[in-house]
PDB file of C-alpha atoms and ligand atoms in Angstrom:
ATOM      1  CA  UNK A   1      -0.169  -0.032  -0.180  1.00 48.00           C
ATOM      2  CA  UNK A   2       1.138   3.756  -1.403  1.00 55.00           C
ATOM      3  CA  UNK A   3       1.331   6.542   1.814  1.00 61.00           C
ATOM      4  CA  UNK A   4      -2.204   7.585  -0.712  1.00 61.00           C
ATOM      5  CA  UNK A   5      -4.643   4.697   0.584  1.00 59.00           C
ATOM      6  CA  UNK A   6      -5.488   7.154   3.447  1.00 64.00           C
ATOM      7  CA  UNK A   7      -4.148  11.012   1.018  1.00 73.00           C
ATOM      8  CA  UNK A   8      -7.303  12.502   0.782  1.00 86.00           C
ATOM      9  CA  UNK A   9      -8.073  12.311  -2.541  1.00 90.00           C
ATOM     10  CA  UNK A  10      -9.034  15.771  -4.839  1.00 95.00           C
ATOM     11  CA  UNK A  11     -11.300  15.862  -7.896  1.00 97.00           C
ATOM     12  CA  UNK A  12     -11.727  15.191 -11.181  1.00 98.00           C
ATOM     13  CA  UNK A  13     -14.146  17.704 -13.823  1.00 98.00           C
ATOM     14  CA  UNK A  14     -14.650  16.021 -16.531  1.00 98.00           C
ATOM     15  CA  UNK A  15     -15.618  18.782 -18.502  1.00 97.00           C
ATOM     16  CA  UNK A  16     -16.629  19.181 -22.076  1.00 97.00           C
ATOM     17  CA  UNK A  17     -16.745  22.680 -23.620  1.00 96.00           C
ATOM     18  CA  UNK A  18     -18.279  22.906 -26.995  1.00 96.00           C
ATOM     19  CA  UNK A  19     -17.587  22.713 -29.849  1.00 96.00           C
ATOM     20  CA  UNK A  20     -15.725  25.827 -30.258  1.00 90.00           C
ATOM     21  CA  UNK A  21     -16.153  29.639 -28.984  1.00 85.00           C
ATOM     22  CA  UNK A  22     -16.592  30.766 -25.012  1.00 88.00           C
ATOM     23  CA  UNK A  23     -20.467  30.964 -26.034  1.00 93.00           C
ATOM     24  CA  UNK A  24     -21.337  28.121 -26.611  1.00 95.00           C
ATOM     25  CA  UNK A  25     -19.793  26.703 -23.112  1.00 96.00           C
ATOM     26  CA  UNK A  26     -22.019  25.724 -19.898  1.00 97.00           C
ATOM     27  CA  UNK A  27     -21.197  28.326 -16.885  1.00 97.00           C
ATOM     28  CA  UNK A  28     -21.184  24.232 -15.325  1.00 97.00           C
ATOM     29  CA  UNK A  29     -18.321  23.772 -17.132  1.00 97.00           C
ATOM     30  CA  UNK A  30     -17.033  27.719 -16.942  1.00 96.00           C
ATOM     31  CA  UNK A  31     -17.461  26.785 -13.246  1.00 96.00           C
ATOM     32  CA  UNK A  32     -15.778  23.514 -12.597  1.00 97.00           C
ATOM     33  CA  UNK A  33     -12.465  25.149 -14.801  1.00 96.00           C
ATOM     34  CA  UNK A  34     -12.720  28.201 -12.742  1.00 95.00           C
ATOM     35  CA  UNK A  35     -12.498  26.079  -9.077  1.00 96.00           C
ATOM     36  CA  UNK A  36      -9.312  23.462 -10.613  1.00 96.00           C
ATOM     37  CA  UNK A  37      -6.271  23.707  -9.801  1.00 95.00           C
ATOM     38  CA  UNK A  38      -5.260  22.272 -13.130  1.00 96.00           C
ATOM     39  CA  UNK A  39      -6.697  21.999 -15.693  1.00 95.00           C
ATOM     40  CA  UNK A  40      -5.492  19.139 -18.244  1.00 95.00           C
ATOM     41  CA  UNK A  41      -6.533  18.961 -22.205  1.00 92.00           C
ATOM     42  CA  UNK A  42      -5.185  18.468 -26.100  1.00 90.00           C
ATOM     43  CA  UNK A  43      -3.651  21.770 -27.241  1.00 88.00           C
ATOM     44  CA  UNK A  44      -5.635  22.434 -29.426  1.00 85.00           C
ATOM     45  CA  UNK A  45      -8.646  23.095 -27.642  1.00 84.00           C
ATOM     46  CA  UNK A  46      -6.951  24.607 -24.467  1.00 87.00           C
ATOM     47  CA  UNK A  47      -6.685  27.147 -27.275  1.00 86.00           C
ATOM     48  CA  UNK A  48      -9.909  27.537 -27.991  1.00 84.00           C
ATOM     49  CA  UNK A  49     -10.115  28.510 -24.048  1.00 87.00           C
ATOM     50  CA  UNK A  50      -7.498  29.625 -23.684  1.00 88.00           C
ATOM     51  CA  UNK A  51      -9.362  32.889 -21.593  1.00 89.00           C
ATOM     52  CA  UNK A  52     -10.635  30.703 -19.508  1.00 91.00           C
ATOM     53  CA  UNK A  53      -7.303  28.849 -18.505  1.00 91.00           C
ATOM     54  CA  UNK A  54      -5.320  32.417 -18.143  1.00 89.00           C
ATOM     55  CA  UNK A  55      -3.466  31.838 -14.694  1.00 89.00           C
ATOM     56  CA  UNK A  56      -3.774  28.099 -14.237  1.00 91.00           C
ATOM     57  CA  UNK A  57      -1.265  24.963 -14.187  1.00 92.00           C
ATOM     58  CA  UNK A  58      -2.449  23.116 -17.310  1.00 92.00           C
ATOM     59  CA  UNK A  59      -1.186  19.822 -18.391  1.00 90.00           C
ATOM     60  CA  UNK A  60      -1.609  19.721 -22.001  1.00 87.00           C
ATOM     61  CA  UNK A  61      -0.959  17.213 -24.354  1.00 82.00           C
ATOM     62  CA  UNK A  62      -1.515  16.180 -28.704  1.00 80.00           C
ATOM     63  CA  UNK A  63      -3.929  14.165 -29.724  1.00 70.00           C
ATOM     64  CA  UNK A  64      -3.814  11.370 -28.922  1.00 73.00           C
ATOM     65  CA  UNK A  65      -2.391  11.141 -26.162  1.00 85.00           C
ATOM     66  CA  UNK A  66      -5.347  10.502 -23.957  1.00 86.00           C
ATOM     67  CA  UNK A  67      -4.047   8.080 -22.239  1.00 89.00           C
ATOM     68  CA  UNK A  68      -1.072  10.121 -20.800  1.00 90.00           C
ATOM     69  CA  UNK A  69      -3.764  13.141 -19.742  1.00 91.00           C
ATOM     70  CA  UNK A  70      -5.730  10.829 -18.130  1.00 93.00           C
ATOM     71  CA  UNK A  71      -3.798   8.450 -16.281  1.00 93.00           C
ATOM     72  CA  UNK A  72      -1.558  12.675 -15.147  1.00 94.00           C
ATOM     73  CA  UNK A  73      -5.312  14.072 -14.420  1.00 95.00           C
ATOM     74  CA  UNK A  74      -5.893  10.513 -11.916  1.00 95.00           C
ATOM     75  CA  UNK A  75      -2.770  10.816 -10.513  1.00 94.00           C
ATOM     76  CA  UNK A  76      -2.990  14.673  -9.720  1.00 95.00           C
ATOM     77  CA  UNK A  77      -6.073  14.182  -7.765  1.00 96.00           C
ATOM     78  CA  UNK A  78      -4.988  11.143  -5.784  1.00 94.00           C
ATOM     79  CA  UNK A  79      -2.821  13.489  -4.801  1.00 94.00           C
ATOM     80  CA  UNK A  80      -5.251  16.043  -3.573  1.00 95.00           C
ATOM     81  CA  UNK A  81      -5.942  18.033  -6.606  1.00 96.00           C
ATOM     82  CA  UNK A  82      -9.144  19.376  -7.789  1.00 97.00           C
ATOM     83  CA  UNK A  83      -8.065  18.609 -11.712  1.00 97.00           C
ATOM     84  CA  UNK A  84     -10.486  19.628 -14.648  1.00 97.00           C
ATOM     85  CA  UNK A  85     -10.020  17.670 -18.064  1.00 96.00           C
ATOM     86  CA  UNK A  86     -11.185  18.828 -20.286  1.00 95.00           C
ATOM     87  CA  UNK A  87     -12.772  17.845 -23.717  1.00 94.00           C
ATOM     88  CA  UNK A  88     -14.563  19.767 -26.843  1.00 94.00           C
ATOM     89  CA  UNK A  89     -17.979  18.802 -27.347  1.00 97.00           C
ATOM     90  CA  UNK A  90     -19.251  16.746 -25.480  1.00 98.00           C
ATOM     91  CA  UNK A  91     -16.639  14.647 -23.203  1.00 97.00           C
ATOM     92  CA  UNK A  92     -18.568  11.494 -22.838  1.00 97.00           C
ATOM     93  CA  UNK A  93     -19.225  10.642 -27.036  1.00 98.00           C
ATOM     94  CA  UNK A  94     -16.085   9.091 -28.507  1.00 96.00           C
ATOM     95  CA  UNK A  95     -13.721  11.345 -25.959  1.00 94.00           C
ATOM     96  CA  UNK A  96     -12.770  11.021 -22.041  1.00 93.00           C
ATOM     97  CA  UNK A  97     -14.961  10.223 -19.653  1.00 96.00           C
ATOM     98  CA  UNK A  98     -14.598   7.022 -20.402  1.00 95.00           C
ATOM     99  CA  UNK A  99     -11.305   6.643 -20.280  1.00 94.00           C
ATOM    100  CA  UNK A 100     -11.003   8.169 -16.546  1.00 96.00           C
ATOM    101  CA  UNK A 101     -12.988   5.833 -15.263  1.00 96.00           C
ATOM    102  CA  UNK A 102     -11.535   2.889 -16.626  1.00 95.00           C
ATOM    103  CA  UNK A 103      -7.855   4.645 -15.152  1.00 95.00           C
ATOM    104  CA  UNK A 104      -9.834   4.311 -11.465  1.00 95.00           C
ATOM    105  CA  UNK A 105     -11.799   1.142 -12.040  1.00 95.00           C
ATOM    106  CA  UNK A 106      -7.945  -0.239 -11.725  1.00 93.00           C
ATOM    107  CA  UNK A 107      -7.081   1.439  -8.764  1.00 90.00           C
ATOM    108  CA  UNK A 108     -10.472   0.444  -6.996  1.00 90.00           C
ATOM    109  CA  UNK A 109      -8.949  -1.555  -3.207  1.00 88.00           C
ATOM    110  CA  UNK A 110      -5.250   0.429  -3.751  1.00 82.00           C
ATOM    111  CA  UNK A 111      -5.945   3.870  -3.460  1.00 88.00           C
ATOM    112  CA  UNK A 112      -9.139   5.892  -1.959  1.00 91.00           C
ATOM    113  CA  UNK A 113      -9.968   7.736  -5.217  1.00 93.00           C
ATOM    114  CA  UNK A 114     -11.116  10.744  -6.293  1.00 95.00           C
ATOM    115  CA  UNK A 115     -15.043  11.859  -6.630  1.00 96.00           C
ATOM    116  CA  UNK A 116     -15.894  12.755 -10.679  1.00 97.00           C
ATOM    117  CA  UNK A 117     -18.990  14.693 -12.181  1.00 98.00           C
ATOM    118  CA  UNK A 118     -18.555  14.405 -15.405  1.00 98.00           C
ATOM    119  CA  UNK A 119     -20.003  18.052 -17.424  1.00 98.00           C
ATOM    120  CA  UNK A 120     -22.331  17.767 -19.991  1.00 98.00           C
ATOM    121  CA  UNK A 121     -21.218  19.665 -22.989  1.00 98.00           C
ATOM    122  CA  UNK A 122     -22.282  20.812 -26.745  1.00 98.00           C
ATOM    123  CA  UNK A 123     -21.152  17.962 -28.898  1.00 98.00           C
ATOM    124  CA  UNK A 124     -20.302  18.696 -32.491  1.00 98.00           C
ATOM    125  CA  UNK A 125     -23.897  16.955 -33.797  1.00 98.00           C
ATOM    126  CA  UNK A 126     -25.580  19.810 -31.722  1.00 98.00           C
ATOM    127  CA  UNK A 127     -24.261  22.734 -32.945  1.00 98.00           C
ATOM    128  CA  UNK A 128     -23.598  20.991 -36.626  1.00 98.00           C
ATOM    129  CA  UNK A 129     -26.876  20.280 -36.707  1.00 98.00           C
ATOM    130  CA  UNK A 130     -28.651  23.622 -35.813  1.00 98.00           C
ATOM    131  CA  UNK A 131     -26.152  25.341 -38.011  1.00 98.00           C
ATOM    132  CA  UNK A 132     -27.864  23.226 -40.975  1.00 98.00           C
ATOM    133  CA  UNK A 133     -31.607  23.645 -39.816  1.00 98.00           C
ATOM    134  CA  UNK A 134     -33.012  20.648 -37.984  1.00 98.00           C
ATOM    135  CA  UNK A 135     -31.743  17.324 -39.747  1.00 98.00           C
ATOM    136  CA  UNK A 136     -32.152  14.848 -36.972  1.00 98.00           C
ATOM    137  CA  UNK A 137     -35.401  15.763 -35.745  1.00 97.00           C
ATOM    138  CA  UNK A 138     -36.512  12.020 -36.114  1.00 97.00           C
ATOM    139  CA  UNK A 139     -34.096   8.617 -34.685  1.00 97.00           C
ATOM    140  CA  UNK A 140     -30.545   8.865 -36.213  1.00 98.00           C
ATOM    141  CA  UNK A 141     -27.440   6.330 -35.362  1.00 98.00           C
ATOM    142  CA  UNK A 142     -23.957   8.691 -34.360  1.00 98.00           C
ATOM    143  CA  UNK A 143     -21.212   6.187 -36.289  1.00 98.00           C
ATOM    144  CA  UNK A 144     -17.533   7.598 -36.264  1.00 98.00           C
ATOM    145  CA  UNK A 145     -15.113   6.997 -39.204  1.00 98.00           C
ATOM    146  CA  UNK A 146     -11.920   6.258 -37.402  1.00 97.00           C
ATOM    147  CA  UNK A 147      -9.994   3.409 -37.435  1.00 95.00           C
ATOM    148  CA  UNK A 148      -7.668   3.399 -35.047  1.00 91.00           C
ATOM    149  CA  UNK A 149      -9.371   2.092 -31.855  1.00 92.00           C
ATOM    150  CA  UNK A 150     -12.216   0.657 -33.480  1.00 96.00           C
ATOM    151  CA  UNK A 151     -12.319  -2.071 -36.654  1.00 98.00           C
ATOM    152  CA  UNK A 152     -12.673  -1.191 -39.573  1.00 98.00           C
ATOM    153  CA  UNK A 153     -15.372  -4.672 -40.100  1.00 98.00           C
ATOM    154  CA  UNK A 154     -17.150  -2.902 -36.817  1.00 98.00           C
ATOM    155  CA  UNK A 155     -17.688   0.208 -38.345  1.00 98.00           C
ATOM    156  CA  UNK A 156     -18.658  -0.778 -42.010  1.00 98.00           C
ATOM    157  CA  UNK A 157     -21.569  -3.744 -40.267  1.00 98.00           C
ATOM    158  CA  UNK A 158     -22.596  -0.171 -37.992  1.00 98.00           C
ATOM    159  CA  UNK A 159     -23.187   1.779 -41.573  1.00 98.00           C
ATOM    160  CA  UNK A 160     -25.017  -1.138 -42.803  1.00 98.00           C
ATOM    161  CA  UNK A 161     -27.166  -1.524 -39.865  1.00 98.00           C
ATOM    162  CA  UNK A 162     -28.053   2.320 -39.771  1.00 98.00           C
ATOM    163  CA  UNK A 163     -28.344   2.798 -43.281  1.00 98.00           C
ATOM    164  CA  UNK A 164     -30.839  -0.221 -44.079  1.00 98.00           C
ATOM    165  CA  UNK A 165     -32.920   0.899 -40.648  1.00 98.00           C
ATOM    166  CA  UNK A 166     -33.134   4.649 -42.800  1.00 98.00           C
ATOM    167  CA  UNK A 167     -32.077   6.244 -39.807  1.00 98.00           C
ATOM    168  CA  UNK A 168     -30.740   9.681 -39.708  1.00 98.00           C
ATOM    169  CA  UNK A 169     -26.512   8.924 -40.269  1.00 99.00           C
ATOM    170  CA  UNK A 170     -23.964  11.559 -38.477  1.00 99.00           C
ATOM    171  CA  UNK A 171     -20.655  11.521 -39.277  1.00 98.00           C
ATOM    172  CA  UNK A 172     -18.502  12.232 -36.765  1.00 98.00           C
ATOM    173  CA  UNK A 173     -13.864  11.996 -37.586  1.00 98.00           C
ATOM    174  CA  UNK A 174     -14.843  11.363 -41.094  1.00 98.00           C
ATOM    175  CA  UNK A 175     -11.337  11.983 -42.744  1.00 97.00           C
ATOM    176  CA  UNK A 176      -7.757  12.864 -40.965  1.00 94.00           C
ATOM    177  CA  UNK A 177      -4.445  12.998 -43.027  1.00 93.00           C
ATOM    178  CA  UNK A 178      -3.692   9.793 -42.775  1.00 93.00           C
ATOM    179  CA  UNK A 179      -7.689   9.011 -43.092  1.00 94.00           C
ATOM    180  CA  UNK A 180      -8.836   9.079 -46.348  1.00 96.00           C
ATOM    181  CA  UNK A 181     -10.456   5.541 -47.886  1.00 97.00           C
ATOM    182  CA  UNK A 182     -13.184   6.239 -45.425  1.00 98.00           C
ATOM    183  CA  UNK A 183     -15.981   8.561 -46.049  1.00 98.00           C
ATOM    184  CA  UNK A 184     -15.655   7.257 -49.499  1.00 98.00           C
ATOM    185  CA  UNK A 185     -16.774   3.630 -48.730  1.00 98.00           C
ATOM    186  CA  UNK A 186     -18.947   5.010 -46.020  1.00 98.00           C
ATOM    187  CA  UNK A 187     -20.758   7.437 -48.987  1.00 98.00           C
ATOM    188  CA  UNK A 188     -20.765   3.646 -50.971  1.00 98.00           C
ATOM    189  CA  UNK A 189     -22.262   1.551 -48.476  1.00 98.00           C
ATOM    190  CA  UNK A 190     -25.242   4.119 -47.978  1.00 98.00           C
ATOM    191  CA  UNK A 191     -25.698   4.553 -51.151  1.00 98.00           C
ATOM    192  CA  UNK A 192     -26.953   0.718 -51.402  1.00 98.00           C
ATOM    193  CA  UNK A 193     -29.863   1.330 -49.439  1.00 98.00           C
ATOM    194  CA  UNK A 194     -30.772   5.878 -50.410  1.00 98.00           C
ATOM    195  CA  UNK A 195     -31.044   7.760 -53.292  1.00 98.00           C
ATOM    196  CA  UNK A 196     -27.690   9.939 -54.649  1.00 98.00           C
ATOM    197  CA  UNK A 197     -30.232  13.141 -53.897  1.00 98.00           C
ATOM    198  CA  UNK A 198     -30.379  12.122 -49.800  1.00 98.00           C
ATOM    199  CA  UNK A 199     -30.018  15.535 -48.388  1.00 98.00           C
ATOM    200  CA  UNK A 200     -26.100  15.810 -47.213  1.00 98.00           C
ATOM    201  CA  UNK A 201     -24.824  18.236 -44.830  1.00 98.00           C
ATOM    202  CA  UNK A 202     -21.195  18.833 -44.222  1.00 98.00           C
ATOM    203  CA  UNK A 203     -20.280  21.553 -41.115  1.00 98.00           C
ATOM    204  CA  UNK A 204     -16.557  22.737 -40.837  1.00 98.00           C
ATOM    205  CA  UNK A 205     -15.339  23.915 -38.023  1.00 97.00           C
ATOM    206  CA  UNK A 206     -18.842  24.690 -37.041  1.00 98.00           C
ATOM    207  CA  UNK A 207     -18.671  27.998 -34.066  1.00 96.00           C
ATOM    208  CA  UNK A 208     -15.642  28.597 -35.023  1.00 95.00           C
ATOM    209  CA  UNK A 209     -14.133  31.311 -36.151  1.00 94.00           C
ATOM    210  CA  UNK A 210     -13.381  29.309 -39.776  1.00 95.00           C
ATOM    211  CA  UNK A 211     -16.878  27.883 -39.717  1.00 97.00           C
ATOM    212  CA  UNK A 212     -17.963  26.283 -43.314  1.00 98.00           C
ATOM    213  CA  UNK A 213     -21.722  24.942 -43.918  1.00 98.00           C
ATOM    214  CA  UNK A 214     -22.490  22.891 -46.516  1.00 98.00           C
ATOM    215  CA  UNK A 215     -26.216  21.629 -48.156  1.00 98.00           C
ATOM    216  CA  UNK A 216     -25.588  18.862 -50.822  1.00 98.00           C
ATOM    217  CA  UNK A 217     -26.619  15.561 -51.404  1.00 98.00           C
ATOM    218  CA  UNK A 218     -25.179  11.604 -51.013  1.00 98.00           C
ATOM    219  CA  UNK A 219     -24.194  12.457 -55.026  1.00 98.00           C
ATOM    220  CA  UNK A 220     -22.077  15.448 -53.932  1.00 98.00           C
ATOM    221  CA  UNK A 221     -20.304  14.540 -50.879  1.00 98.00           C
ATOM    222  CA  UNK A 222     -17.353  14.047 -52.282  1.00 98.00           C
ATOM    223  CA  UNK A 223     -16.799  17.540 -53.937  1.00 98.00           C
ATOM    224  CA  UNK A 224     -16.828  19.088 -50.821  1.00 98.00           C
ATOM    225  CA  UNK A 225     -13.821  19.410 -48.113  1.00 97.00           C
ATOM    226  CA  UNK A 226     -13.810  17.526 -45.331  1.00 98.00           C
ATOM    227  CA  UNK A 227     -11.443  16.988 -42.639  1.00 97.00           C
ATOM    228  CA  UNK A 228     -10.984  16.278 -38.617  1.00 95.00           C
ATOM    229  CA  UNK A 229     -12.784  18.826 -38.151  1.00 96.00           C
ATOM    230  CA  UNK A 230     -16.079  17.948 -40.230  1.00 98.00           C
ATOM    231  CA  UNK A 231     -18.946  16.144 -39.241  1.00 98.00           C
ATOM    232  CA  UNK A 232     -21.322  15.129 -41.807  1.00 98.00           C
ATOM    233  CA  UNK A 233     -25.088  14.142 -41.500  1.00 99.00           C
ATOM    234  CA  UNK A 234     -26.963  12.147 -44.118  1.00 98.00           C
ATOM    235  CA  UNK A 235     -30.287  12.232 -44.218  1.00 98.00           C
ATOM    236  CA  UNK A 236     -33.143  10.157 -43.835  1.00 98.00           C
ATOM    237  CA  UNK A 237     -35.315   9.582 -47.042  1.00 97.00           C
ATOM    238  CA  UNK A 238     -37.603  11.921 -45.576  1.00 97.00           C
ATOM    239  CA  UNK A 239     -35.251  14.323 -45.287  1.00 98.00           C
ATOM    240  CA  UNK A 240     -35.344  17.769 -47.533  1.00 97.00           C
ATOM    241  CA  UNK A 241     -33.919  21.194 -48.235  1.00 98.00           C
ATOM    242  CA  UNK A 242     -35.541  24.244 -47.876  1.00 98.00           C
ATOM    243  CA  UNK A 243     -33.848  27.346 -48.744  1.00 97.00           C
ATOM    244  CA  UNK A 244     -31.061  25.133 -48.536  1.00 97.00           C
ATOM    245  CA  UNK A 245     -31.171  23.942 -44.472  1.00 98.00           C
ATOM    246  CA  UNK A 246     -31.906  20.783 -44.157  1.00 98.00           C
ATOM    247  CA  UNK A 247     -35.389  19.388 -42.544  1.00 98.00           C
ATOM    248  CA  UNK A 248     -36.581  15.921 -41.479  1.00 98.00           C
ATOM    249  CA  UNK A 249     -40.112  15.711 -41.262  1.00 96.00           C
ATOM    250  CA  UNK A 250     -40.662  14.512 -37.478  1.00 92.00           C
ATOM    251  CA  UNK A 251     -44.545  13.787 -38.723  1.00 77.00           C
ATOM    252  CA  UNK A 252     -46.754  16.937 -38.169  1.00 71.00           C
ATOM    253  CA  UNK A 253     -47.769  18.115 -40.591  1.00 66.00           C
ATOM    254  CA  UNK A 254     -49.123  14.111 -41.915  1.00 66.00           C
ATOM    255  CA  UNK A 255     -50.932  14.291 -38.373  1.00 64.00           C
ATOM    256  CA  UNK A 256     -52.942  17.101 -39.077  1.00 61.00           C
ATOM    257  CA  UNK A 257     -53.718  16.713 -41.938  1.00 60.00           C
ATOM    258  CA  UNK A 258     -55.749  12.376 -41.101  1.00 56.00           C
ATOM    259  CA  UNK A 259     -56.953  13.704 -37.808  1.00 53.00           C
ATOM    260  CA  UNK A 260     -59.217  17.046 -40.329  1.00 47.00           C
TER     261      UNK A 260
HETATM  262  N1  LIG B   1     -15.976  14.961 -28.253  1.00 53.06           N
HETATM  263  C1  LIG B   1     -16.291  15.558 -29.204  1.00 53.06           C
HETATM  264  C2  LIG B   1     -16.158  14.925 -30.998  1.00 53.06           C
HETATM  265  C3  LIG B   1     -14.796  13.801 -30.501  1.00 53.06           C
HETATM  266  S1  LIG B   1     -14.629  12.963 -31.450  1.00 53.06           S
HETATM  267  C4  LIG B   1     -17.821  15.919 -29.218  1.00 53.06           C
HETATM  268  O1  LIG B   1     -18.658  15.842 -28.236  1.00 53.06           O
HETATM  269  O2  LIG B   1     -17.928  17.100 -30.456  1.00 53.06           O
HETATM  270  C5  LIG B   1     -13.269  14.864 -33.553  1.00 53.06           C
HETATM  271  C6  LIG B   1     -14.912  15.021 -34.053  1.00 53.06           C
HETATM  272  O3  LIG B   1     -15.490  15.351 -33.425  1.00 53.06           O
HETATM  273  C7  LIG B   1     -14.084  15.627 -35.087  1.00 53.06           C
HETATM  274  O4  LIG B   1     -13.331  14.210 -36.226  1.00 53.06           O
HETATM  275  C8  LIG B   1     -15.276  15.446 -35.992  1.00 53.06           C
HETATM  276  O5  LIG B   1     -16.057  14.508 -36.720  1.00 53.06           O
HETATM  277  C9  LIG B   1     -16.935  16.185 -34.890  1.00 53.06           C
HETATM  278  N2  LIG B   1     -16.206  18.030 -34.281  1.00 53.06           N
HETATM  279  C10 LIG B   1     -16.051  17.787 -32.970  1.00 53.06           C
HETATM  280  N3  LIG B   1     -16.087  19.648 -33.414  1.00 53.06           N
HETATM  281  C11 LIG B   1     -16.481  20.083 -34.280  1.00 53.06           C
HETATM  282  C12 LIG B   1     -16.451  21.345 -34.312  1.00 53.06           C
HETATM  283  N4  LIG B   1     -16.807  22.688 -33.973  1.00 53.06           N
HETATM  284  N5  LIG B   1     -17.112  20.939 -36.111  1.00 53.06           N
HETATM  285  C13 LIG B   1     -17.738  20.098 -36.785  1.00 53.06           C
HETATM  286  N6  LIG B   1     -17.426  18.483 -36.755  1.00 53.06           N
HETATM  287  C14 LIG B   1     -16.336  18.652 -34.961  1.00 53.06           C
END
């Protein structure tokens, strides 16, 4: 047993900092950061909220070093510190919350564990849907195209299932510098079940200075710039385009019609 076994642990806030600028961070998230001794996060996300972390101790690392960041946060909290682990968007969606719990689970029994509070944030799907109109009014499936941690077979199976069941599909991590093929493969799978005219929204840098939102269709999906700051939303078979906005009808109009 280490000395720390009897030491009073600190606390870990796993904080969602939203899609971009500070106006899209919740007051709870801002309070958690303000009340922390140290902020741990991916350097690009820390940069986006630099006004909030001014004067605070910061531990930041590159994008793929999530495990190092979470380990550091756990160590600091075991030493009695109040730590904010920050994630862009929501911390429980393709982000850090799960990893923090997994690491704490490994320490269970050795030491007194710190309290953990997850503070939700506006995820890319909320931000991008808002920019596109109202594409998520009906059932949707979110699929990450990153095969860094998930086998590509599994991703293909999910794409097929979601497309077959007519879910609106939100694609996270559609493309990066080193991962360029997946978006084309995903489009091909969805095309087995939906027409080339199916509306598609592409949003890059939602709520950031470089924001671009495009409404196109499945046929034209690959003609636009897509990168790791982009989320793609593929409509279902009822999604329509009105005034350059994507709208997935929920059925209110039909209901009114039937009840007459
Ligand atoms: N936890 C984050 C997701 C992290 S995965 C969240 O809840 O939003 C990273 C992926 O999220 C990116 O590749 C991109 O697909 C999407 N993303 C994050 N921020 C975005 C933004 N501002 N605009 C568009 N897509 C974004």
